[in-house]
Tab-separated table of C-alpha atoms in Angstrom:
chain	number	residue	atom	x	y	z
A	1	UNK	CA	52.978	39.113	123.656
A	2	UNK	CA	53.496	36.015	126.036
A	3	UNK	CA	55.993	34.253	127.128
A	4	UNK	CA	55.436	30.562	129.203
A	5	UNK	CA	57.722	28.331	130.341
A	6	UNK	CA	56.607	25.545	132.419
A	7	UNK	CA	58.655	22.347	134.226
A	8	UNK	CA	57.304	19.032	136.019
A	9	UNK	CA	59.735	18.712	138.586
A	10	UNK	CA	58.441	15.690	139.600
A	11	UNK	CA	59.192	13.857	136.664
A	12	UNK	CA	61.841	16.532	135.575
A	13	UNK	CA	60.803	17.154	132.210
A	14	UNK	CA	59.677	20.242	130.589
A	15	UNK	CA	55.997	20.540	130.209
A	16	UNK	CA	55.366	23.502	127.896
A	17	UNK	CA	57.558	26.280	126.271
A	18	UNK	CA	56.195	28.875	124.132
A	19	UNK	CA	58.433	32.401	123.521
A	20	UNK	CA	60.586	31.358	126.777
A	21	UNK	CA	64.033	33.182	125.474
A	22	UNK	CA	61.434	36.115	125.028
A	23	UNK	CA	62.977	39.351	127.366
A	24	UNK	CA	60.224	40.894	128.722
A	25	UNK	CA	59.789	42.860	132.030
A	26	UNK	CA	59.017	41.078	134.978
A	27	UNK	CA	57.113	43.373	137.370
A	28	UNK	CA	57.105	42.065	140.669
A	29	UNK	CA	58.240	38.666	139.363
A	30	UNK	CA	61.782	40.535	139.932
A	31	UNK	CA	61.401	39.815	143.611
A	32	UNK	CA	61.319	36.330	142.877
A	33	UNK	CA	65.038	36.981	141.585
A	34	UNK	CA	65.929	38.928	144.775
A	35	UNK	CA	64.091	37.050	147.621
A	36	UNK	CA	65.886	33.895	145.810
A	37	UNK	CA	69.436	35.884	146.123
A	38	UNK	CA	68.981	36.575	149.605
A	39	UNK	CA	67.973	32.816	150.198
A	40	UNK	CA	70.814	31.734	148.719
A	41	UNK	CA	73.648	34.067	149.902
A	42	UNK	CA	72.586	35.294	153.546
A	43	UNK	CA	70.032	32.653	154.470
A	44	UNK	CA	66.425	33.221	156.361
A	45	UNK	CA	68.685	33.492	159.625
A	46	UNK	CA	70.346	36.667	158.053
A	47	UNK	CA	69.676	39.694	160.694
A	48	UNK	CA	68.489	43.291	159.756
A	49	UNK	CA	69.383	45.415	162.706
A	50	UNK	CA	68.969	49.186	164.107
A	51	UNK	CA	71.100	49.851	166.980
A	52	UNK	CA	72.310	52.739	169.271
A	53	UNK	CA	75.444	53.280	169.907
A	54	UNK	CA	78.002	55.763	172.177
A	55	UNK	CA	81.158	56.666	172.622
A	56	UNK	CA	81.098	58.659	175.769
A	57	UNK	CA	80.212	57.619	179.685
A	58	UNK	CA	77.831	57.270	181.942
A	59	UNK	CA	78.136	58.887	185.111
A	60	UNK	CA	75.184	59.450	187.404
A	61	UNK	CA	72.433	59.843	184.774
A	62	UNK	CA	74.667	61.913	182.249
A	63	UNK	CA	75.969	60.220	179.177
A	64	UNK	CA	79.373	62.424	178.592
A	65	UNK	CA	79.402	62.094	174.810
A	66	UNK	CA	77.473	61.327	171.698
A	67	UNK	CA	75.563	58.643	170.366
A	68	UNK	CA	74.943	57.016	167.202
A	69	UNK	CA	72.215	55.353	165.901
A	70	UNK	CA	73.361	52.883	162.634
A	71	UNK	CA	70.902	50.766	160.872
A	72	UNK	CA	71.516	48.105	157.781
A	73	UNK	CA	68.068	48.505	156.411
A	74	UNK	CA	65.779	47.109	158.238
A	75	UNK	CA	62.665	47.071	156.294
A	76	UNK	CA	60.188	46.567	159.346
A	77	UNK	CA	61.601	48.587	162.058
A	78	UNK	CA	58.730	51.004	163.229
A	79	UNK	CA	58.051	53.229	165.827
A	80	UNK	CA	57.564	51.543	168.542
A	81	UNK	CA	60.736	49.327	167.510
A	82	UNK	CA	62.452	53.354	168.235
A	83	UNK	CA	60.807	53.259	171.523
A	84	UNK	CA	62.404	49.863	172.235
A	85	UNK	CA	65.592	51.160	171.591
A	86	UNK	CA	64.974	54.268	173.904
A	87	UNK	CA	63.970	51.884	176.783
A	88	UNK	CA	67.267	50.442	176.156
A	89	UNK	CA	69.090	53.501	176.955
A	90	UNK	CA	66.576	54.690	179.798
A	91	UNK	CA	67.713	50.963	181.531
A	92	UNK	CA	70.904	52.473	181.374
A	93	UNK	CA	69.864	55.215	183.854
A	94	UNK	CA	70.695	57.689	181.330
A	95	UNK	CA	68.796	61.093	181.789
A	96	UNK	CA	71.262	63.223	179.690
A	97	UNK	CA	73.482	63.404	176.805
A	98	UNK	CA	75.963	65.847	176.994
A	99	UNK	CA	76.891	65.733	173.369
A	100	UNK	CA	75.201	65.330	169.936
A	101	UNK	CA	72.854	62.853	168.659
A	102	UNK	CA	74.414	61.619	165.026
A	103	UNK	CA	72.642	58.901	162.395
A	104	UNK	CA	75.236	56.772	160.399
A	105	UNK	CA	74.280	56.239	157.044
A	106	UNK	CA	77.234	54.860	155.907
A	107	UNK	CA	75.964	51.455	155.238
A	108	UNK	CA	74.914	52.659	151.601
A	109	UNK	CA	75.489	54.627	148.954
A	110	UNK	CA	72.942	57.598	148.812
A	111	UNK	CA	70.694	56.591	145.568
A	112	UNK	CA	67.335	56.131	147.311
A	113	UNK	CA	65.188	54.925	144.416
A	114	UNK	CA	65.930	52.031	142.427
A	115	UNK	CA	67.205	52.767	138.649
A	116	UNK	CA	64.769	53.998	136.067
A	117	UNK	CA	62.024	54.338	138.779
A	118	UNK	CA	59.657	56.825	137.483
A	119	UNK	CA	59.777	60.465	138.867
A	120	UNK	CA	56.194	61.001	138.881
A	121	UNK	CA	55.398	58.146	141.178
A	122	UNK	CA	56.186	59.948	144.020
A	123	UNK	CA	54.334	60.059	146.811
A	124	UNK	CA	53.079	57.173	146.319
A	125	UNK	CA	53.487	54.628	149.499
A	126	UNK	CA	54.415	52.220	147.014
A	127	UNK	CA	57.528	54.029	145.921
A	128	UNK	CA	59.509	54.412	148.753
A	129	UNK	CA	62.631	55.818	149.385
A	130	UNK	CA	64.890	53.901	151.104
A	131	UNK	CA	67.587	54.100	153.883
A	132	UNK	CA	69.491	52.599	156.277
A	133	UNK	CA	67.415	54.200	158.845
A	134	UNK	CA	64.267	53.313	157.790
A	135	UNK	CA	61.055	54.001	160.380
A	136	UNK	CA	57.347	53.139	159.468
A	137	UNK	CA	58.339	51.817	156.105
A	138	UNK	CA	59.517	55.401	155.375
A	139	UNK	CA	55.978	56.174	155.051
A	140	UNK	CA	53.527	58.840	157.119
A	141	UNK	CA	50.071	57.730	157.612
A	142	UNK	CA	47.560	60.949	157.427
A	143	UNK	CA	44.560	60.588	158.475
A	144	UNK	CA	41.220	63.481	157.951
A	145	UNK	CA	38.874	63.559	160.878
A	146	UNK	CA	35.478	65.115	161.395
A	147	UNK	CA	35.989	66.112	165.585
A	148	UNK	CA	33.545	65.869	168.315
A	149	UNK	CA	33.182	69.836	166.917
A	150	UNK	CA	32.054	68.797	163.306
A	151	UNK	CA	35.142	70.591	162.438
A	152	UNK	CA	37.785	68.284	159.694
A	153	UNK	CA	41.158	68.011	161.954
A	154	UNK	CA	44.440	66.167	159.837
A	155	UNK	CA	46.287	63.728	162.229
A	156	UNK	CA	49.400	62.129	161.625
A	157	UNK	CA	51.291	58.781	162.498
A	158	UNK	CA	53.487	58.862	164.113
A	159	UNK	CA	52.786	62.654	165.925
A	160	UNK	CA	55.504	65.355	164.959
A	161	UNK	CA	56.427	68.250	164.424
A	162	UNK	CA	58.246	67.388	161.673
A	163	UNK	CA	55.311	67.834	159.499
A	164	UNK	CA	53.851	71.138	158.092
A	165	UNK	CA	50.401	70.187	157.234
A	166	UNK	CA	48.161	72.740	155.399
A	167	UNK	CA	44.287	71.357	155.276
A	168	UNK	CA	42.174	73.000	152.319
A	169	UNK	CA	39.567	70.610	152.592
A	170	UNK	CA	35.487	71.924	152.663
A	171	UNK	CA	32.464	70.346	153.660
A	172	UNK	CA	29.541	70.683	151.488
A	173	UNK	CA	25.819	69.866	151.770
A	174	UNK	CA	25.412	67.015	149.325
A	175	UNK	CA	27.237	64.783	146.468
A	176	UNK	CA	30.782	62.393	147.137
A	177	UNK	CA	33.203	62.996	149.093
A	178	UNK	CA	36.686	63.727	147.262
A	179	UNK	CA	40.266	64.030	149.028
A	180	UNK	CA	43.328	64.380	147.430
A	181	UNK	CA	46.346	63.927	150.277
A	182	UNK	CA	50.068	64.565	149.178
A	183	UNK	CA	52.951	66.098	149.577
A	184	UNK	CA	55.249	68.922	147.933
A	185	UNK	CA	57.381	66.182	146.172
A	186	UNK	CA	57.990	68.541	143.193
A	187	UNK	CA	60.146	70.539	145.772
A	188	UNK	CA	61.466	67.112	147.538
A	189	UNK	CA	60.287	67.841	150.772
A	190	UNK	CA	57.402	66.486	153.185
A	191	UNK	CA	54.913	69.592	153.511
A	192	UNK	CA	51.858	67.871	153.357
A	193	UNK	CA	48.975	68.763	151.931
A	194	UNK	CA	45.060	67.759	151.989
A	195	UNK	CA	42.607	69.002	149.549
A	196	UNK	CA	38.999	68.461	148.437
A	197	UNK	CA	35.501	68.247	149.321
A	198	UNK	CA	33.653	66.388	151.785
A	199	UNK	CA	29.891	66.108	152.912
A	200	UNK	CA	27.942	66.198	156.045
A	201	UNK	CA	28.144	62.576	156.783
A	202	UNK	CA	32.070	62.330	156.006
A	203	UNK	CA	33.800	60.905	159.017
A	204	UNK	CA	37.376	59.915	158.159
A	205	UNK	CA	39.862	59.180	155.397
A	206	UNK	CA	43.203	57.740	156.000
A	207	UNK	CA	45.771	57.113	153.414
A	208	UNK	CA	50.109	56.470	153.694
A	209	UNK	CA	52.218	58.576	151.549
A	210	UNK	CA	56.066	58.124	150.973
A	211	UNK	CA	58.540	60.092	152.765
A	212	UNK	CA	61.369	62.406	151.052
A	213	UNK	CA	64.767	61.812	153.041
A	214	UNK	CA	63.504	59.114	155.881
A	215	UNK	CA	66.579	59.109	157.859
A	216	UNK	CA	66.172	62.956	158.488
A	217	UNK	CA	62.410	62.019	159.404
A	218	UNK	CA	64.241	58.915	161.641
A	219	UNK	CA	66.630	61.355	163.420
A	220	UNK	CA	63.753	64.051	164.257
A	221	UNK	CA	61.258	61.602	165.497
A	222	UNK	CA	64.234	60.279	167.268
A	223	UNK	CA	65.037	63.918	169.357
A	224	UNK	CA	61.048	63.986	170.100
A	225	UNK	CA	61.220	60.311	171.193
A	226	UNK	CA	64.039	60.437	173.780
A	227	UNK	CA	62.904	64.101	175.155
A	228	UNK	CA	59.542	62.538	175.450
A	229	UNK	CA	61.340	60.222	177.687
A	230	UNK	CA	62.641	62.698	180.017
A	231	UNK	CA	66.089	62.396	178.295
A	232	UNK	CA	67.594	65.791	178.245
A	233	UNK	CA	69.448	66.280	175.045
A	234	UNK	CA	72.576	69.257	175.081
A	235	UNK	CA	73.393	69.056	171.338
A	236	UNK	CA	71.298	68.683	167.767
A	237	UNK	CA	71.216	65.409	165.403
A	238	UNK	CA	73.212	65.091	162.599
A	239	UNK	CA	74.960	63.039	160.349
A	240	UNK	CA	78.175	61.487	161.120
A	241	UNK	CA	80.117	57.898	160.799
A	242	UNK	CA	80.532	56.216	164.035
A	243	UNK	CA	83.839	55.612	164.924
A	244	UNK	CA	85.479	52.387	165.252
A	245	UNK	CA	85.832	52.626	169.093
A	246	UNK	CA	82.014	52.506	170.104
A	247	UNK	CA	79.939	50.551	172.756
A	248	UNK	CA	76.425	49.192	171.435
A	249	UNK	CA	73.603	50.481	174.136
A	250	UNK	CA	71.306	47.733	172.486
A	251	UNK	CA	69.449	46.969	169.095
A	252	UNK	CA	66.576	45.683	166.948
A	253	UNK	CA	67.154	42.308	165.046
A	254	UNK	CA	64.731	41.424	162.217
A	255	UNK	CA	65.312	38.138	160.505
A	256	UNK	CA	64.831	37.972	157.182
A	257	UNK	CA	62.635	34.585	157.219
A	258	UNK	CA	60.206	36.345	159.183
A	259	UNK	CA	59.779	39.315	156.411
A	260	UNK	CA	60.207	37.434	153.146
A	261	UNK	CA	56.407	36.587	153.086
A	262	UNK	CA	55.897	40.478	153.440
A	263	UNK	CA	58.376	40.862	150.257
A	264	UNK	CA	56.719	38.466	148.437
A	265	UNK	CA	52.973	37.889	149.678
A	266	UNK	CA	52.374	41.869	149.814
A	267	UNK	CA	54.693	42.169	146.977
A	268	UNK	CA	56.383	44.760	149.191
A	269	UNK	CA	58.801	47.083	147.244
A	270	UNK	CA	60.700	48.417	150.147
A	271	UNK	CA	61.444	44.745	151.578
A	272	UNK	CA	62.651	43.650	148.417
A	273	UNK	CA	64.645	46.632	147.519
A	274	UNK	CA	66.182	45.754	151.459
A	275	UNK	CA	67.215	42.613	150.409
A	276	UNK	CA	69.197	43.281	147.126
A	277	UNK	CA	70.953	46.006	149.286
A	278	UNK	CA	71.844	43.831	152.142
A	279	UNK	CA	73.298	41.142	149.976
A	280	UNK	CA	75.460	44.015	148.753
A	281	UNK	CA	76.234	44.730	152.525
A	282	UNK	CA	77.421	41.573	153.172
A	283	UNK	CA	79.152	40.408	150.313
A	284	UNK	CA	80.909	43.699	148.491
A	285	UNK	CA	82.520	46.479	149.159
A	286	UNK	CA	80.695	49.632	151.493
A	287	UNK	CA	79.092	51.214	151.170
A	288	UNK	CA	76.373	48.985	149.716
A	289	UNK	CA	74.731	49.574	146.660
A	290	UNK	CA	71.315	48.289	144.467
A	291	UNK	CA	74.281	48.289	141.644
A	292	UNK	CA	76.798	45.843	143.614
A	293	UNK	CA	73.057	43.500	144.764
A	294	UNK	CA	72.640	42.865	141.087
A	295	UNK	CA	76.126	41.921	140.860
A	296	UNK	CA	74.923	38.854	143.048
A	297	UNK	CA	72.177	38.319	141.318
A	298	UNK	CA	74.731	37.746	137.707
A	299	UNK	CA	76.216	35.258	140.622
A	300	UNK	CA	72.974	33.249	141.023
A	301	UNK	CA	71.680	33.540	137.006
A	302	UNK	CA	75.341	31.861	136.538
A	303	UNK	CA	75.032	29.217	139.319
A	304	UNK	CA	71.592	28.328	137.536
A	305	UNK	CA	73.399	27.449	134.050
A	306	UNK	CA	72.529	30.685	132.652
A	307	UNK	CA	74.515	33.803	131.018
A	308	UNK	CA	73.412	36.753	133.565
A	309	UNK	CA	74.786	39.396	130.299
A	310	UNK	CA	71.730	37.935	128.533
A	311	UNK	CA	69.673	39.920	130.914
A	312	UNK	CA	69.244	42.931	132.958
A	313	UNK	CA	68.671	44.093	136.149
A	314	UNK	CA	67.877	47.239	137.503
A	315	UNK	CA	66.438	46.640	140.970
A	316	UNK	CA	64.932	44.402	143.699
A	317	UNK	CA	61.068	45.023	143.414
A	318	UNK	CA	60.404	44.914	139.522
A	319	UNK	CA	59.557	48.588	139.929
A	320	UNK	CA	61.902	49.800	136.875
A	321	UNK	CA	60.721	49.416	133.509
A	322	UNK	CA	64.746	48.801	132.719
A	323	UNK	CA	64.455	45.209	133.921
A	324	UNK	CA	64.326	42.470	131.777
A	325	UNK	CA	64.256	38.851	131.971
A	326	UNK	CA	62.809	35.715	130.587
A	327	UNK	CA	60.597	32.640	131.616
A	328	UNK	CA	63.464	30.556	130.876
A	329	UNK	CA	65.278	32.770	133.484
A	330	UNK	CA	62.187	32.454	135.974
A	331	UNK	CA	61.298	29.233	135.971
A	332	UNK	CA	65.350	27.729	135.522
A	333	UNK	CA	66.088	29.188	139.108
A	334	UNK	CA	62.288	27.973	140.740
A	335	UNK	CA	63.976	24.648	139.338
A	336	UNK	CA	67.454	25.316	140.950
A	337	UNK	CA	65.695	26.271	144.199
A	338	UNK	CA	63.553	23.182	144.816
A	339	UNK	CA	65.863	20.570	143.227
A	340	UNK	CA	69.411	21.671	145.243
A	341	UNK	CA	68.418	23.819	148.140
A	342	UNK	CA	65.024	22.125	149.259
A	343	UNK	CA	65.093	23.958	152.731
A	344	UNK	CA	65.518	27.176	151.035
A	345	UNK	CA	62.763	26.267	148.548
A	346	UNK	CA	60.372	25.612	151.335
A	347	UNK	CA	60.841	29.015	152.495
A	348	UNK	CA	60.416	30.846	148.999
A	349	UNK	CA	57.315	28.395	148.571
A	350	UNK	CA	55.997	29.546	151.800
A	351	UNK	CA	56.544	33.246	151.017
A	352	UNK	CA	54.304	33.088	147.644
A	353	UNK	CA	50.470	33.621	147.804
A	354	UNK	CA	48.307	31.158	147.501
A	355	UNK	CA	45.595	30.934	144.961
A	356	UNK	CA	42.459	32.279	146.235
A	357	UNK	CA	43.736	32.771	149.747
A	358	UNK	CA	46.084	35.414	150.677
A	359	UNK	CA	48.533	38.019	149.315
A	360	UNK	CA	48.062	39.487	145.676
A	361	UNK	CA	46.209	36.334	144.564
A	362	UNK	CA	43.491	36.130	146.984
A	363	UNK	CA	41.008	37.400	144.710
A	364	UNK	CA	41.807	34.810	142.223
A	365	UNK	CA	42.175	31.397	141.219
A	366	UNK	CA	38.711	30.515	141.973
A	367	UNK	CA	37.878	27.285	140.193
A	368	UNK	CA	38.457	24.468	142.555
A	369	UNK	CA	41.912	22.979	140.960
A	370	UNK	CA	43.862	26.309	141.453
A	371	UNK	CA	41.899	27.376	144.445
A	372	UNK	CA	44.513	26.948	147.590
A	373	UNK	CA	46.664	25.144	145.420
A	374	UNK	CA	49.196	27.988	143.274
A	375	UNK	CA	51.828	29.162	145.072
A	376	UNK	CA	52.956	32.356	143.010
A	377	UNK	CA	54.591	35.733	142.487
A	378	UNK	CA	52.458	38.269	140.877
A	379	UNK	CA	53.768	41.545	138.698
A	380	UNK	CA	52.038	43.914	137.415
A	381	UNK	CA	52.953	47.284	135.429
A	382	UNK	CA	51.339	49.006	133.022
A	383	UNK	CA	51.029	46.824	130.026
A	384	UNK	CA	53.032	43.984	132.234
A	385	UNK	CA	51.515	41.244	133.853
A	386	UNK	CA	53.479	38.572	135.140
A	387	UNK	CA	52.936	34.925	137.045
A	388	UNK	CA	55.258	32.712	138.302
A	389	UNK	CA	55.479	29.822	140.496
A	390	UNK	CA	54.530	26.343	141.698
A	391	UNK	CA	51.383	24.340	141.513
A	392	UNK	CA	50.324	20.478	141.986
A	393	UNK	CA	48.967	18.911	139.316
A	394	UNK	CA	45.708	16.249	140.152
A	395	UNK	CA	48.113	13.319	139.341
A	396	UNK	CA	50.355	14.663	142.513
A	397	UNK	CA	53.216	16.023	140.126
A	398	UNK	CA	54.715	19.428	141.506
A	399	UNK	CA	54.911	21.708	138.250
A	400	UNK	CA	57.009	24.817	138.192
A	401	UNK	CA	55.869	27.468	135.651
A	402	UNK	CA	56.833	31.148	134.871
A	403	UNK	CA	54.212	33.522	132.517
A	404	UNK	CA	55.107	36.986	130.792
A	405	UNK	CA	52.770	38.848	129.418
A	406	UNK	CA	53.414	42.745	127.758
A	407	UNK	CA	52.803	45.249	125.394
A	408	UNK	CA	49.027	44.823	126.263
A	409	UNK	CA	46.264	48.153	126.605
A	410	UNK	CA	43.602	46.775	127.858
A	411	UNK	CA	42.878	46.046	131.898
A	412	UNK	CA	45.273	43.981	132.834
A	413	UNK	CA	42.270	41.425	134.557
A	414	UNK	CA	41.797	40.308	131.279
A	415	UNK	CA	46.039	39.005	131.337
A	416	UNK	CA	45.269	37.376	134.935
A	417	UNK	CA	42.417	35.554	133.545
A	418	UNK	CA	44.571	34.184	131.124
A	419	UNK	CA	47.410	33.207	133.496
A	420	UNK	CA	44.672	31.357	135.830
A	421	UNK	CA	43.427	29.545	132.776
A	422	UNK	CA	46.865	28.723	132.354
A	423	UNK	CA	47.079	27.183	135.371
A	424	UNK	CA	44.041	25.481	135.298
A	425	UNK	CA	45.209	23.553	132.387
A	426	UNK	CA	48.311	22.653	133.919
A	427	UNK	CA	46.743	20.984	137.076
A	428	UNK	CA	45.551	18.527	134.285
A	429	UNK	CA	48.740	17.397	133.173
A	430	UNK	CA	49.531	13.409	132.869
């Protein structure tokens, strides 16, 4: 089944309807809901942040007290974004903490998947569990390695010793190399494990895999981090709310018109599921929930003309099979975007891949009217396909256009090719 809705905003008339009331799941074509929601309510100056915090004294080296590192989800914060922080601390002169080293997750509720995510998704990178201490995506990078020794070593990124890794992989004389790398996510916890074969002229395999409980990955690394500094830490980490009488030490700032083209480009789950949760940050009660984001979202579908109870939303990324919206829906808030918030359209515009360039659509949209020219959101699940965007037509006119397509077995190439006809056609529009 399809459903197409298309709009010549130049002209503002509709071009094409076909099914558009249709509910159908949008895939990834959620995030053009929740990247639009963030626009609209927080603005591409809105600032992620990671911060430490105290609320002791320094005195000759020695910081009499704890501190606290708090985070609001800052999809992008990394490693060496920890180390920054550290540095921050180490200007400070400080060479030891007296007291305990606490993360405040406070900023959310504790439901680290979206709803109706699927159990056995997990490890996948592309499934992440979020947090408002998030570090490397909340992902661990393992890597297999044949040594100077001929002998297969597992590496991780970052280093710790947070990670029991067991390596049952063998090398054989002959035939294709096959790894399996996970993690015991039946059990929920990050013992990872490599398995498989490899042959004599195997020399590496890398591959990312979700992490179970990031923040308790965040505040370990952390411990490593500042002893690796030649900070001398008295106490453990834990877990604890900051309290209102704290001094910041320094922080991270991420703004979110410098990540939306990851969220929508890369069609980056985490990044989107960031942004319905910081809209809930900033806007409802704490802590902050996916359930009070979607609340904003009902805001938005409303401010477009539309009844939000005609639709439903489950999450940020399109991830849940639970969500389900229309091409109406889709294409009614591209509309809203470009024809009363222009500066905020030329953002989202920005953010979508292009046709035959970059992001999820740079293997496609190869014949020369689409090539470079599509700006649009892909989705895909299984059966689910989904398209939606802008494109200029050969007479000049800007067209806005939103495609469904579901309940389909077959590879879902074959439900691209027909969205890039689609578009194809619509370049050719008088």
């Amino acid at each position: 089944v399809a459903s197409v809705s298309a709009y010549n905003l130049t002209k503002d008339e509709p071009v094409y309807k076909k099914n558009e009331k249709l509910l159908l799941r949008p895939a990834s074509n959620m995030k053009v809901i929740s990247s639009s929601t963030m626009l609209y309510f927080l603005g591409p100056d809105y600032k992620y942040y990671t911060g430490i915090y105290s609320d002791g004294i320094i005195r000759n080296g020695t910081l009499y007290g704890d501190i606290y590192f708090y985070g609001n989800g800052d999809p992008s914060f990394s490693s060496s974004d920890l180390d920054s922080l550290i540095v921050m601390l180490k200007e400070k002169n400080v060479t030891e903490i007296t007291g305990n080293v606490y993360g405040d997750v406070s900023a959310y509720d504790s439901i680290f998947w979206g709803e109706g995510w699927m159990w056995d998704d997990d490890p996948s990178y592309y499934f992440p569990y979020f947090s408002p201490l998030i570090l490397n995506e909340s992902g661990v990078t393992v890597t297999l390695i044949k040594n100077e020794n001929e002998e297969l070593e597992v590496k991780t990124f970052p280093e710790s010793n947070y990670f029991k890794v067991v390596n049952l992989v063998n090398i054989k004389e002959e035939g294709r190399s096959r790894i399996n790398i996970t993690r015991d996510w039946l059990n929920r916890n990050n013992d990872i494990t490599v398995k498989g074969s490899v042959n004599k002229k195997f020399t590496k395999y890398s591959t990312t895999i979700s992490l179970f409980n990031p923040s308790d990955f965040f505040m370990f690394y952390t411990i490593e981090r500042l002893k690796a500094n030649g900070i001398r830490i008295n106490g453990n980490y834990s877990f604890k709310e900051r309290p209102e009488e704290i001094t910041e030490i320094g922080k991270i700032e991420s703004n979110f018109g410098d990540l939306i083209n990851v969220l929508n480009k890369e069609s980056d789950n985490l990044y989107a599921e960031a942004a319905l949760k910081a809209v809930a940050y900033e806007l409802k009660e704490k802590p902050a929930s996916s359930k009070k984001g979607t609340e904003l979202i009902d805001s938005l579908v409303t401010l477009i003309g539309l009844n939000p109870s005609n639709y439903y939303f489950a999450d940020g990324s399109g991830v849940s099979h639970y969500n389900l919206v229309s091409a109406e829906l889709l294409n009614s808030l591209l509309n809203y975007m470009y024809k009363y918030h222009p500066k905020l359209f030329e953002i989202l515009y920005n953010s979508f891949p292009i046709g035959g360039i970059d992001g999820t659509l740079r293997g496609r949209m190869k014949a020369d009217s689409v090539n470079g020219n599509v700006h649009a959101k892909t989705g895909t699940l299984s059966g689910v396909s989904t398209l939606s965007g802008y494109l200029t037509a050969t007479n000049g006119d800007l067209i806005s256009f939103s495609i469904l397509m579901q309940n389909f077995v077959e590879s879902s190439n074959i439900a691209r090719s027909y969205q890039d006809k689609i578009c194809e056609i619509l370049t050719e529009i008088k």
